[in-house]
Short mmCIF file of C-alpha atoms in Angstrom, two decimals:
data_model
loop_
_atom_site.label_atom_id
_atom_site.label_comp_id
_atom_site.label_asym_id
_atom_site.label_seq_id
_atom_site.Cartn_x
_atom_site.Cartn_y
_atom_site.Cartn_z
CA UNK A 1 126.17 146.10 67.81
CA UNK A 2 124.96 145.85 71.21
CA UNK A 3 128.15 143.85 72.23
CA UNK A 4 130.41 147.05 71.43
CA UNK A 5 132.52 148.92 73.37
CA UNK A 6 131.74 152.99 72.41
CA UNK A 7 133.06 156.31 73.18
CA UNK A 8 130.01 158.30 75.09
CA UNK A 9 128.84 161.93 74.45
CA UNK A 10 130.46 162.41 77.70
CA UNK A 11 133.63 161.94 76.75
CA UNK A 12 133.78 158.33 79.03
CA UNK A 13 133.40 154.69 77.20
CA UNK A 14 130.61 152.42 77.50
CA UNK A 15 130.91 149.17 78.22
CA UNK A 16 128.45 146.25 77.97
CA UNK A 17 128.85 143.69 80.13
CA UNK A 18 129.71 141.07 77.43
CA UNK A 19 132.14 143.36 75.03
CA UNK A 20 134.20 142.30 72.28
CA UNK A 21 137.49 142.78 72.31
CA UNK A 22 140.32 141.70 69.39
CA UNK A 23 142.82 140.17 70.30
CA UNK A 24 146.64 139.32 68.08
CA UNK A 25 148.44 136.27 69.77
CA UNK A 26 151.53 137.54 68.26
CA UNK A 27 154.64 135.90 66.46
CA UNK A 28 157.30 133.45 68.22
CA UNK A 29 156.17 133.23 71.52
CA UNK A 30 153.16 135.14 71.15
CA UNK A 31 151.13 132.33 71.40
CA UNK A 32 152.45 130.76 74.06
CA UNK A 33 151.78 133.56 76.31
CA UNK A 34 148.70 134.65 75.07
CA UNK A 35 146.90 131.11 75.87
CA UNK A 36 148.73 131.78 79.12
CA UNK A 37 147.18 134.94 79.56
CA UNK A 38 143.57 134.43 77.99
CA UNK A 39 143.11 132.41 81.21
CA UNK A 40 144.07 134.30 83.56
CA UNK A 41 141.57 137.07 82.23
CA UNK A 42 138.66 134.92 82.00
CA UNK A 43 139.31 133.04 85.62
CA UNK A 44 139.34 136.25 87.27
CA UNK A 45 136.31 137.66 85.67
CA UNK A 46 134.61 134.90 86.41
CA UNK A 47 135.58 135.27 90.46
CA UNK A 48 134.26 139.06 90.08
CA UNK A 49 131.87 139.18 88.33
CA UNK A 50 130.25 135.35 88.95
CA UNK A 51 129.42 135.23 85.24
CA UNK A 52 127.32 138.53 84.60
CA UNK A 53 130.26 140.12 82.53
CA UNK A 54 132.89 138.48 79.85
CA UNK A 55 134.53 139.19 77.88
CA UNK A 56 134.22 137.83 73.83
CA UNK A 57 137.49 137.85 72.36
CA UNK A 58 137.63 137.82 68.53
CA UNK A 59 141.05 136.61 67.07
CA UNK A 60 142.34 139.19 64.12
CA UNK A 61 145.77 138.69 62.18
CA UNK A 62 148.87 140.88 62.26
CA UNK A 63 152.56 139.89 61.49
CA UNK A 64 153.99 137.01 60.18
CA UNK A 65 151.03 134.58 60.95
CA UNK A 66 148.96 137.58 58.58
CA UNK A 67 152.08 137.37 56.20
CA UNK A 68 152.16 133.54 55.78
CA UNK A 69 148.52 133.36 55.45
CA UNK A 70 147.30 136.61 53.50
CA UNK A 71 150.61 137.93 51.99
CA UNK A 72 150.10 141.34 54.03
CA UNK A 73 151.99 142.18 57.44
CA UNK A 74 148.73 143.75 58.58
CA UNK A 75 145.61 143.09 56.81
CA UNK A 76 142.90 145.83 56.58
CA UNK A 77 140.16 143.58 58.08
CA UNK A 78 142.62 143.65 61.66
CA UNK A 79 142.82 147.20 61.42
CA UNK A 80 139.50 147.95 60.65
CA UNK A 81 138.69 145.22 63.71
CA UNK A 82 140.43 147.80 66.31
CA UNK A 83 139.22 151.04 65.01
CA UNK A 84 135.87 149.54 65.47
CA UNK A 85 136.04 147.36 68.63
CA UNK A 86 138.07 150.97 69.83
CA UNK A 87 139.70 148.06 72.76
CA UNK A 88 141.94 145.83 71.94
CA UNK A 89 145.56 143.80 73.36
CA UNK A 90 148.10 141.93 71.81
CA UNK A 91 151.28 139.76 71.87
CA UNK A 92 154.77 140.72 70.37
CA UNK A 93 154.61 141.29 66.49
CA UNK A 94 157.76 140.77 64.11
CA UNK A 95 159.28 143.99 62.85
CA UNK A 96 159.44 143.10 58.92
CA UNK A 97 163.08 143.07 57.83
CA UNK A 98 163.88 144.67 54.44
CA UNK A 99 161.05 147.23 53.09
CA UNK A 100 157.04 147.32 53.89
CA UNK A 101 155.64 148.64 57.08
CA UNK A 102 159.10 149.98 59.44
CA UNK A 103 157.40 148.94 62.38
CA UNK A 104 153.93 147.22 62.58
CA UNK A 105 153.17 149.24 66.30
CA UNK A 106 154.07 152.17 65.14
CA UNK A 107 151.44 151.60 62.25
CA UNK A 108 149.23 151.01 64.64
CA UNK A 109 149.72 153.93 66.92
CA UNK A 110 150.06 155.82 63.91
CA UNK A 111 146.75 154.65 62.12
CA UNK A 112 144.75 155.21 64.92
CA UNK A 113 146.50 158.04 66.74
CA UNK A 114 146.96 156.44 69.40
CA UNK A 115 148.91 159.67 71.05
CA UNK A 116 149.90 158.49 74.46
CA UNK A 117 152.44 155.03 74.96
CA UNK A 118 151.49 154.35 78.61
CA UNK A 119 153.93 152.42 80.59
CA UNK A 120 153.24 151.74 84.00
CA UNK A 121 156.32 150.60 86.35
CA UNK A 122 155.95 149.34 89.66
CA UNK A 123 157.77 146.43 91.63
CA UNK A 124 156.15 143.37 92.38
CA UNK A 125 158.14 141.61 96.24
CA UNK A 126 160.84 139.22 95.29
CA UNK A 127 161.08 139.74 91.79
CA UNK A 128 165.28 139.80 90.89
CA UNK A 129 166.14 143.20 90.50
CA UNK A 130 169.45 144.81 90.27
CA UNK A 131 168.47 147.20 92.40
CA UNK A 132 169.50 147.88 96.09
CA UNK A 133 165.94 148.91 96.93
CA UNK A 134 163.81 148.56 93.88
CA UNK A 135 160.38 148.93 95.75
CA UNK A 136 160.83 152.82 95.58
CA UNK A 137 160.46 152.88 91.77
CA UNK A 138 157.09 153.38 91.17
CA UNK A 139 156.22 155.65 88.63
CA UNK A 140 153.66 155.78 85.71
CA UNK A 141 155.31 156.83 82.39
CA UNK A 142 153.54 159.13 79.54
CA UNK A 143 155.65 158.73 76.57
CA UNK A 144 154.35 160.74 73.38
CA UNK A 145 153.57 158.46 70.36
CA UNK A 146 153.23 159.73 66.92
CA UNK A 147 155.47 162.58 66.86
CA UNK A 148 159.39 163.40 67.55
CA UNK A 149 162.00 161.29 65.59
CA UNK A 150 160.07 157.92 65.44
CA UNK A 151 157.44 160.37 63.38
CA UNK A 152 159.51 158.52 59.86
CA UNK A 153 160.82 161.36 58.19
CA UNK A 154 164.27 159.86 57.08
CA UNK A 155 166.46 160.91 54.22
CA UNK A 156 169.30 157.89 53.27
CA UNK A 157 172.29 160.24 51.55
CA UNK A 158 172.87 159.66 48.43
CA UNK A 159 169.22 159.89 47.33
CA UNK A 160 167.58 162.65 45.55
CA UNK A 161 165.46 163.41 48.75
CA UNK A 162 168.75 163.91 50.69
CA UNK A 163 170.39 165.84 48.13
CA UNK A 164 167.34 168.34 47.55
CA UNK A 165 167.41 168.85 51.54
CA UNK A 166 170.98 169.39 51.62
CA UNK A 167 170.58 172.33 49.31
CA UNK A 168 167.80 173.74 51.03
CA UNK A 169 169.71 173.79 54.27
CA UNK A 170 172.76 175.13 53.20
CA UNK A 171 171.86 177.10 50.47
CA UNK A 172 168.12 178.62 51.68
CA UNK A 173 168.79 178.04 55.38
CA UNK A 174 172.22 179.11 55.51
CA UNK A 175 173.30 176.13 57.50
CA UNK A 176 176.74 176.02 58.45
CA UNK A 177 177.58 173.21 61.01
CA UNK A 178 176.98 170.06 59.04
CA UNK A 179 180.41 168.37 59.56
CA UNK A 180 180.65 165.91 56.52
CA UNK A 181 177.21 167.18 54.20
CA UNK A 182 178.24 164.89 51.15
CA UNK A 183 177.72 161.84 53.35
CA UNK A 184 174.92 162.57 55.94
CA UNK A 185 171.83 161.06 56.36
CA UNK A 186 168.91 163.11 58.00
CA UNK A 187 166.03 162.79 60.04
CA UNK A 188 163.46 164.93 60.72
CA UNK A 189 162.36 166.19 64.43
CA UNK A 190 158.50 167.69 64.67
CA UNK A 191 157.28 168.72 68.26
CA UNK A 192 154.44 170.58 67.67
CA UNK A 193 152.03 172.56 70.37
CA UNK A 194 148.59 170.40 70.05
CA UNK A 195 150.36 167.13 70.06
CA UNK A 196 152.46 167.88 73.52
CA UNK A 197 149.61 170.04 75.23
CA UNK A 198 147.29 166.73 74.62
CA UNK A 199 150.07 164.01 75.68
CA UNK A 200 150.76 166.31 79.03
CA UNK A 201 147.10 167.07 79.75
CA UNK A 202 146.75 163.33 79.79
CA UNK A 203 149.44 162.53 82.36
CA UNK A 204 148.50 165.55 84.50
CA UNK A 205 144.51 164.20 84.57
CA UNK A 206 145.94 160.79 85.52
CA UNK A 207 147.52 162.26 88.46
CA UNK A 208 144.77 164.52 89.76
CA UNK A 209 142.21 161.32 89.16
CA UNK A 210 144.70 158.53 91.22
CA UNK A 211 145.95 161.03 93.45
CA UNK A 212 149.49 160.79 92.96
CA UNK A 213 152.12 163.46 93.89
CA UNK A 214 153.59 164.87 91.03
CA UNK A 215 154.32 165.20 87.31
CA UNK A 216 157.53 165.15 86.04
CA UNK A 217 158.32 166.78 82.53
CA UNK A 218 161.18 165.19 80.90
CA UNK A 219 163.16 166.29 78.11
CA UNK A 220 166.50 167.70 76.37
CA UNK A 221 164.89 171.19 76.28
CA UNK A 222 168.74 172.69 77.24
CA UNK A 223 170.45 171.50 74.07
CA UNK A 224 166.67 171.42 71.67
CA UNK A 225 165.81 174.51 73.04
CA UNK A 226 162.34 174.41 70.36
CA UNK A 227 161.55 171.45 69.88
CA UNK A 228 162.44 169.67 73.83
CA UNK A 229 162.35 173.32 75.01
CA UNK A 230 158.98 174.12 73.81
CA UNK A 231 157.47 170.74 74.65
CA UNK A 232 158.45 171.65 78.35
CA UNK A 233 157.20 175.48 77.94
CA UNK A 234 154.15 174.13 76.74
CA UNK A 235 153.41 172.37 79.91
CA UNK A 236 154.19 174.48 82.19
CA UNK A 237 151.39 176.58 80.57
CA UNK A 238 148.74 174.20 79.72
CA UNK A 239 149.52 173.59 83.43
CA UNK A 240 148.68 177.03 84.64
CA UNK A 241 145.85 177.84 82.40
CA UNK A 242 144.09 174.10 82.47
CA UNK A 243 144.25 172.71 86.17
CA UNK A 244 145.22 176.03 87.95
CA UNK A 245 142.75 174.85 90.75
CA UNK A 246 144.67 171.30 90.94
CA UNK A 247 148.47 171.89 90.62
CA UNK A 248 151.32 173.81 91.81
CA UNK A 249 154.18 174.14 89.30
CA UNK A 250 157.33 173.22 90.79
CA UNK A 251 158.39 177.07 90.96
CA UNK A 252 155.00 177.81 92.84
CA UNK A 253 155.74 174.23 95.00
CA UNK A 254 159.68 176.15 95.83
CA UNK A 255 157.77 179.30 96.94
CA UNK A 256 155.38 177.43 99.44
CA UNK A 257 158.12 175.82 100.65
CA UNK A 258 160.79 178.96 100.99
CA UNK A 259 157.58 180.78 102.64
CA UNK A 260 157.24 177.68 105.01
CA UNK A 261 160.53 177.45 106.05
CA UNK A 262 160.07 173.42 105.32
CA UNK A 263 162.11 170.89 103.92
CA UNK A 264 159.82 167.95 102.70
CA UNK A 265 162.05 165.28 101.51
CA UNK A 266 159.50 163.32 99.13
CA UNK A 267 156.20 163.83 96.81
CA UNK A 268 154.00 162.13 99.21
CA UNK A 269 155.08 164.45 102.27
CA UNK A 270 154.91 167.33 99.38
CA UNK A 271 151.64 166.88 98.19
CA UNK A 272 150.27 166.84 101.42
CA UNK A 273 151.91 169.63 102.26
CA UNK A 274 150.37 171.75 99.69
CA UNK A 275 147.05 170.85 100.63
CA UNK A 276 146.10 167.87 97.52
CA UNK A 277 147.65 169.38 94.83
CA UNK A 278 149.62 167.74 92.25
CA UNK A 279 153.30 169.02 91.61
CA UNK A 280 154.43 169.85 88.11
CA UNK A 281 158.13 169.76 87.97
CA UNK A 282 160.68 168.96 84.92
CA UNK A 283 163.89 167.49 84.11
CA UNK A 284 166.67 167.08 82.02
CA UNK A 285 166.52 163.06 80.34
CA UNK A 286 169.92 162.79 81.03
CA UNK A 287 169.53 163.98 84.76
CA UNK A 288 166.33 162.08 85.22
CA UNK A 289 167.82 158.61 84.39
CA UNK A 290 170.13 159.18 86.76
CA UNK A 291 167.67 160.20 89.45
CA UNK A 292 165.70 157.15 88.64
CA UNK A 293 168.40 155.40 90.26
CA UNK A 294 169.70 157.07 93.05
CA UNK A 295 166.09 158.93 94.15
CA UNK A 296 162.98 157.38 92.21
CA UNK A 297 161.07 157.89 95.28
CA UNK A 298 160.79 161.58 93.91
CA UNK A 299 158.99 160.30 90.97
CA UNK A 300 155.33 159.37 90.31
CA UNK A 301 154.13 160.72 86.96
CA UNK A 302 156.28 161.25 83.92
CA UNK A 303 155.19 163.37 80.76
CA UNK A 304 157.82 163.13 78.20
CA UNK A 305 158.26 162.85 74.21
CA UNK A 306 158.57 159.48 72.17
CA UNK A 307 162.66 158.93 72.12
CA UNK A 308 163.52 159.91 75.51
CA UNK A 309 160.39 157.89 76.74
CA UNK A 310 161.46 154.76 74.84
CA UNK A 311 164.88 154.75 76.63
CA UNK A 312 163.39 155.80 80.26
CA UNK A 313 160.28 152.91 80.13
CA UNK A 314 162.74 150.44 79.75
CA UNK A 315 165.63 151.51 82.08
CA UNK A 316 162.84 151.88 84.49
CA UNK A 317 161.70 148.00 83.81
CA UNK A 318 164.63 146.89 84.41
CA UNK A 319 165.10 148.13 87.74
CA UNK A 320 162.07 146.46 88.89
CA UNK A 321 163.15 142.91 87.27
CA UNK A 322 163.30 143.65 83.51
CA UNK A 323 160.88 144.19 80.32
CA UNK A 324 159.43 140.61 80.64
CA UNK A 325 157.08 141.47 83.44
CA UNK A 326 156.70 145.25 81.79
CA UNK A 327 153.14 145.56 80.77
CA UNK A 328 152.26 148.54 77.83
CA UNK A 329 149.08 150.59 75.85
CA UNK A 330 149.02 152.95 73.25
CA UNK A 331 145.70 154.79 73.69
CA UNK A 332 143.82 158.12 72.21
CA UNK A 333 141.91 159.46 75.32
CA UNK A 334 139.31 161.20 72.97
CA UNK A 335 137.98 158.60 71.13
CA UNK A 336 138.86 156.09 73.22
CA UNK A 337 141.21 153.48 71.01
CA UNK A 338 143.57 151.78 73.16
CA UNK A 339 145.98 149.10 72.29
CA UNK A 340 147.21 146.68 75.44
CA UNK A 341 150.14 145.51 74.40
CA UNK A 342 153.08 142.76 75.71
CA UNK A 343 156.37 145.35 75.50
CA UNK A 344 159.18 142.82 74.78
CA UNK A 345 159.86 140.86 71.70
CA UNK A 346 159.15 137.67 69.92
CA UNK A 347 162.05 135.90 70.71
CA UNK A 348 161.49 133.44 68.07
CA UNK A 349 164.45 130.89 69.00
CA UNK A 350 161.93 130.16 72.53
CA UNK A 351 158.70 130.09 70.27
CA UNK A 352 156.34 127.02 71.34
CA UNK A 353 158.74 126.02 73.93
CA UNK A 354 155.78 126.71 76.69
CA UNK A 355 158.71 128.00 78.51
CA UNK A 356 158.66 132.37 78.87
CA UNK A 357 157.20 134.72 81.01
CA UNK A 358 153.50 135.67 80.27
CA UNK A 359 153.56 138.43 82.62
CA UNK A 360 153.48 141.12 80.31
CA UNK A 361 150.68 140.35 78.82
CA UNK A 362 148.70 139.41 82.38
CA UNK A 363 149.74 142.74 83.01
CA UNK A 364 148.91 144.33 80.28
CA UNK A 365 145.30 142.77 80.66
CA UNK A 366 145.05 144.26 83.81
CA UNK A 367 145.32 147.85 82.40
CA UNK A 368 143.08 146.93 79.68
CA UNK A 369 140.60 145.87 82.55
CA UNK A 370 141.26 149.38 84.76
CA UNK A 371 140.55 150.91 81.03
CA UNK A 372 137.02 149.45 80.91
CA UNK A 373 136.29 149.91 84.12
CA UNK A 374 136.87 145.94 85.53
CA UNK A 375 138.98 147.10 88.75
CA UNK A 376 137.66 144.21 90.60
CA UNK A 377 139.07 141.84 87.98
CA UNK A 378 142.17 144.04 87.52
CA UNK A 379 143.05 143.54 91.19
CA UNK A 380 142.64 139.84 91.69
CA UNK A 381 144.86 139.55 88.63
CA UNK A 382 147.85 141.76 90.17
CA UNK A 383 147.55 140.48 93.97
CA UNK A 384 147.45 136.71 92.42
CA UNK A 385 150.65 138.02 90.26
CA UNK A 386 152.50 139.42 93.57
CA UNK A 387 151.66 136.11 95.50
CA UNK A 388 153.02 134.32 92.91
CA UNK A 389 156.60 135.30 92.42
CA UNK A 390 156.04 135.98 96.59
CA UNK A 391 156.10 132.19 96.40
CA UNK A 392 159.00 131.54 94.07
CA UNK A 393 156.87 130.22 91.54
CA UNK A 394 158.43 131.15 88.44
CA UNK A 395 159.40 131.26 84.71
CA UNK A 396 163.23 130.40 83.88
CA UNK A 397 164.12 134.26 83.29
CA UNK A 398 163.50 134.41 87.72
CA UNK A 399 164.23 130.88 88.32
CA UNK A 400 167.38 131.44 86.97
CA UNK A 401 167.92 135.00 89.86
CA UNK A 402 166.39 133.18 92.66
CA UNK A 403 167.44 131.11 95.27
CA UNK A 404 164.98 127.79 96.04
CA UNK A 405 162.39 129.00 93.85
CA UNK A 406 160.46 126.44 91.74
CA UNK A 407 160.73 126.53 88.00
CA UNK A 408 157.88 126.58 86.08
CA UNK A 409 156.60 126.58 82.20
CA UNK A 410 154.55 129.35 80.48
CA UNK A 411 151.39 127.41 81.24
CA UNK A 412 152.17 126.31 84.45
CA UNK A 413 153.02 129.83 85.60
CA UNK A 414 149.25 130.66 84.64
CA UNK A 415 147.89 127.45 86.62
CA UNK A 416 149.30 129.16 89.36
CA UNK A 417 147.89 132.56 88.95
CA UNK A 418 144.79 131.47 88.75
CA UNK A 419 144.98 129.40 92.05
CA UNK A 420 146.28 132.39 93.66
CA UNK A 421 143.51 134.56 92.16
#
């Protein structure tokens, strides 16, 4: 199909100039903010492009729209839709309560291997933040996807499964320090080599291609010295052997410096320092989320596994005005499946209200725009964004932070966007 978006022998997609692209509007206010949204896309392609490219969206089911209707959560056809159409966004999707799929994204990402949960954060001027001087965060955040604890492998005690792991511990594996074992529960923890080395080589090709200072590994590595430990380890050598020609690792970057005699007090003044070259550099989670508030300036790209990532995209959000403007993809850089995603929740009690924030999905579009290569769109969406909370302009969660600022319904918010496109 000639309207297809495909992975090239080259490694790069190819995109027609008409694609498809599936689209889910999402449960509770899903589609509110996705007929928001859908306008904002096509307005500013439109201004770029004057017509010669557009995009075809095709509507597939997933959550409790798919439930009502079909009696499955998420039907084969939608799946088969995005392994197909390899591009696709969506809007928030109920988590279904009591048995069936645990989570229907992390079906998704795990159907489709959709290894890397990339999480932009930037701030956009005037947006309510907590922060003193939130315009330093600015970081782009690699988050592994299908492995670590959110890989499912649970044990309830009190179930066979439990009890036959119990005995293998303590009996085979001579383990000693389970505090109460007749009443523990236990989930399993798998890091392995090919899944970090791919999720780090990602985040360290991002940097070299946008030219950004540094990437941060984070993880626990000091108390999970093999699993956390090794997922570090195995960075710092992919690192060395991969991109030798493109990075300095943070111990090379401290031996520059010492041999210098400089003090450089932030990645940009670093990296240009060293002549290009990005910085790879780690931390401890713990350490990090605490540097992310008092120094985030010294932050640009982070690599890091799927729990610790979940809790440091978010606490990043909200320093730059919270998870409702926090745009989100899950995508496999080898064969080129990416899902754009809104990264907050259905909040069914506001559903067809015409009354939340649609940003996360505008800005989730953008990404799925920089993905196919539509920077011209991409840009007239997030400079129309900026101008627009610039103005005051805004959806009840700012209205309700700003001073004089004009409040404005999910639709309205859009009509606005697209005047300041």
């Amino acid at each position: 199909m000639a309207n297809k978006i495909i992975m090239g022998m080259d490694g790069k997609l190819q995109v027609p100039d008409f694609p498809t692209i599936p689209f889910i509007e999402g449960d509770g206010i899903g589609p509110d903010i996705w007929k928001a949204s859908v306008r904002v896309f096509d307005t500013a392609i439109q201004k770029a492009y004057g017509g010669k490219r557009k995009i075809d969206w095709l509507q597939v089911l997933a959550g409790e729209e798919a439930f009502n209707k079909t009696g499955s959560w998420m039907p084969a056809e939608t799946m088969e839709a995005f392994r197909n159409y390899l591009v696709s966004i969506k809007g928030p999707l109920t988590t279904p309560v009591g048995g069936g799929i645990r989570s229907l994204n992390v079906a998704l990402r795990q159907e489709l291997d959709l290894y890397v949960c990339l999480r932009p954060v930037k701030y956009f001027e005037g947006t309510p933040s907590p922060m003193w001087q939130p315009e330093k965060v600015n970081m782009v955040i690699f988050r592994e996807n299908t492995e670590d604890i959110y890989a499912g492998i649970e044990y309830m005690t009190g179930t066979p499964e439990a009890e036959k792991l119990l005995h293998f511990l303590t009996r085979e594996m001579n383990v000693k320090n389970l505090r109460f074992p007749n009443t523990t529960s236990f989930g399993i923890k798998p890091v392995s080599r090919e899944g970090s080395e791919r999720l780090i080589r990602s985040a360290i090709e991002f940097a070299i291609a946008n030219k950004l200072p540094s990437v941060t590994i984070v993880h626990k590595g000091n108390i999970m010295k093999f699993t956390e430990g090794a997922f570090k380890n195995w960075g710092y050598a992919l690192a060395e052997r991969e991109f030798a020609g493109n990075v300095y690792t943070w111990q090379q970057w401290e031996k520059t410096k010492k041999e210098r005699g400089e003090a450089v007090a932030n990645e940009e003044m670093k990296i240009s320092a060293i002549g290009g070259k990005v910085i790879i550099k780690d931390a401890i989670a713990d350490n990090f989320l605490q540097q992310a508030l008092l120094a985030p300036q010294d932050y640009s790209v982070i690599a890091t596994l799927n729990l610790n990532g979940d809790y440091i995209s978010d606490a990043l959000a909200a320093q730059v005005g919270g998870i409702g403007i926090a745009p989100g993809a899950n995508i496999n850089y080898k064969t080129g499946h990416a899902v754009f995603e809104a990264t907050h929740g259905t909040a069914p009690r506001f559903a067809n209200t015409n009354s939340m924030n649609p940003s996360s999905v505008i800005l989730s579009g953008v990404m799925m725009l920089e993905y196919i290569g539509w920077r011209d769109a991409a840009e007239k969406i997030t400079n129309a964004v900026g101008r627009t909370i610039r103005n005051k302009t805004v959806t009840i969660d700012f209205y309700n932070l700003m001073k004089e600022a004009t409040l404005l319904k999910t639709s309205e918010f859009a009509d606005e966007v697209i005047r300041n496109l």
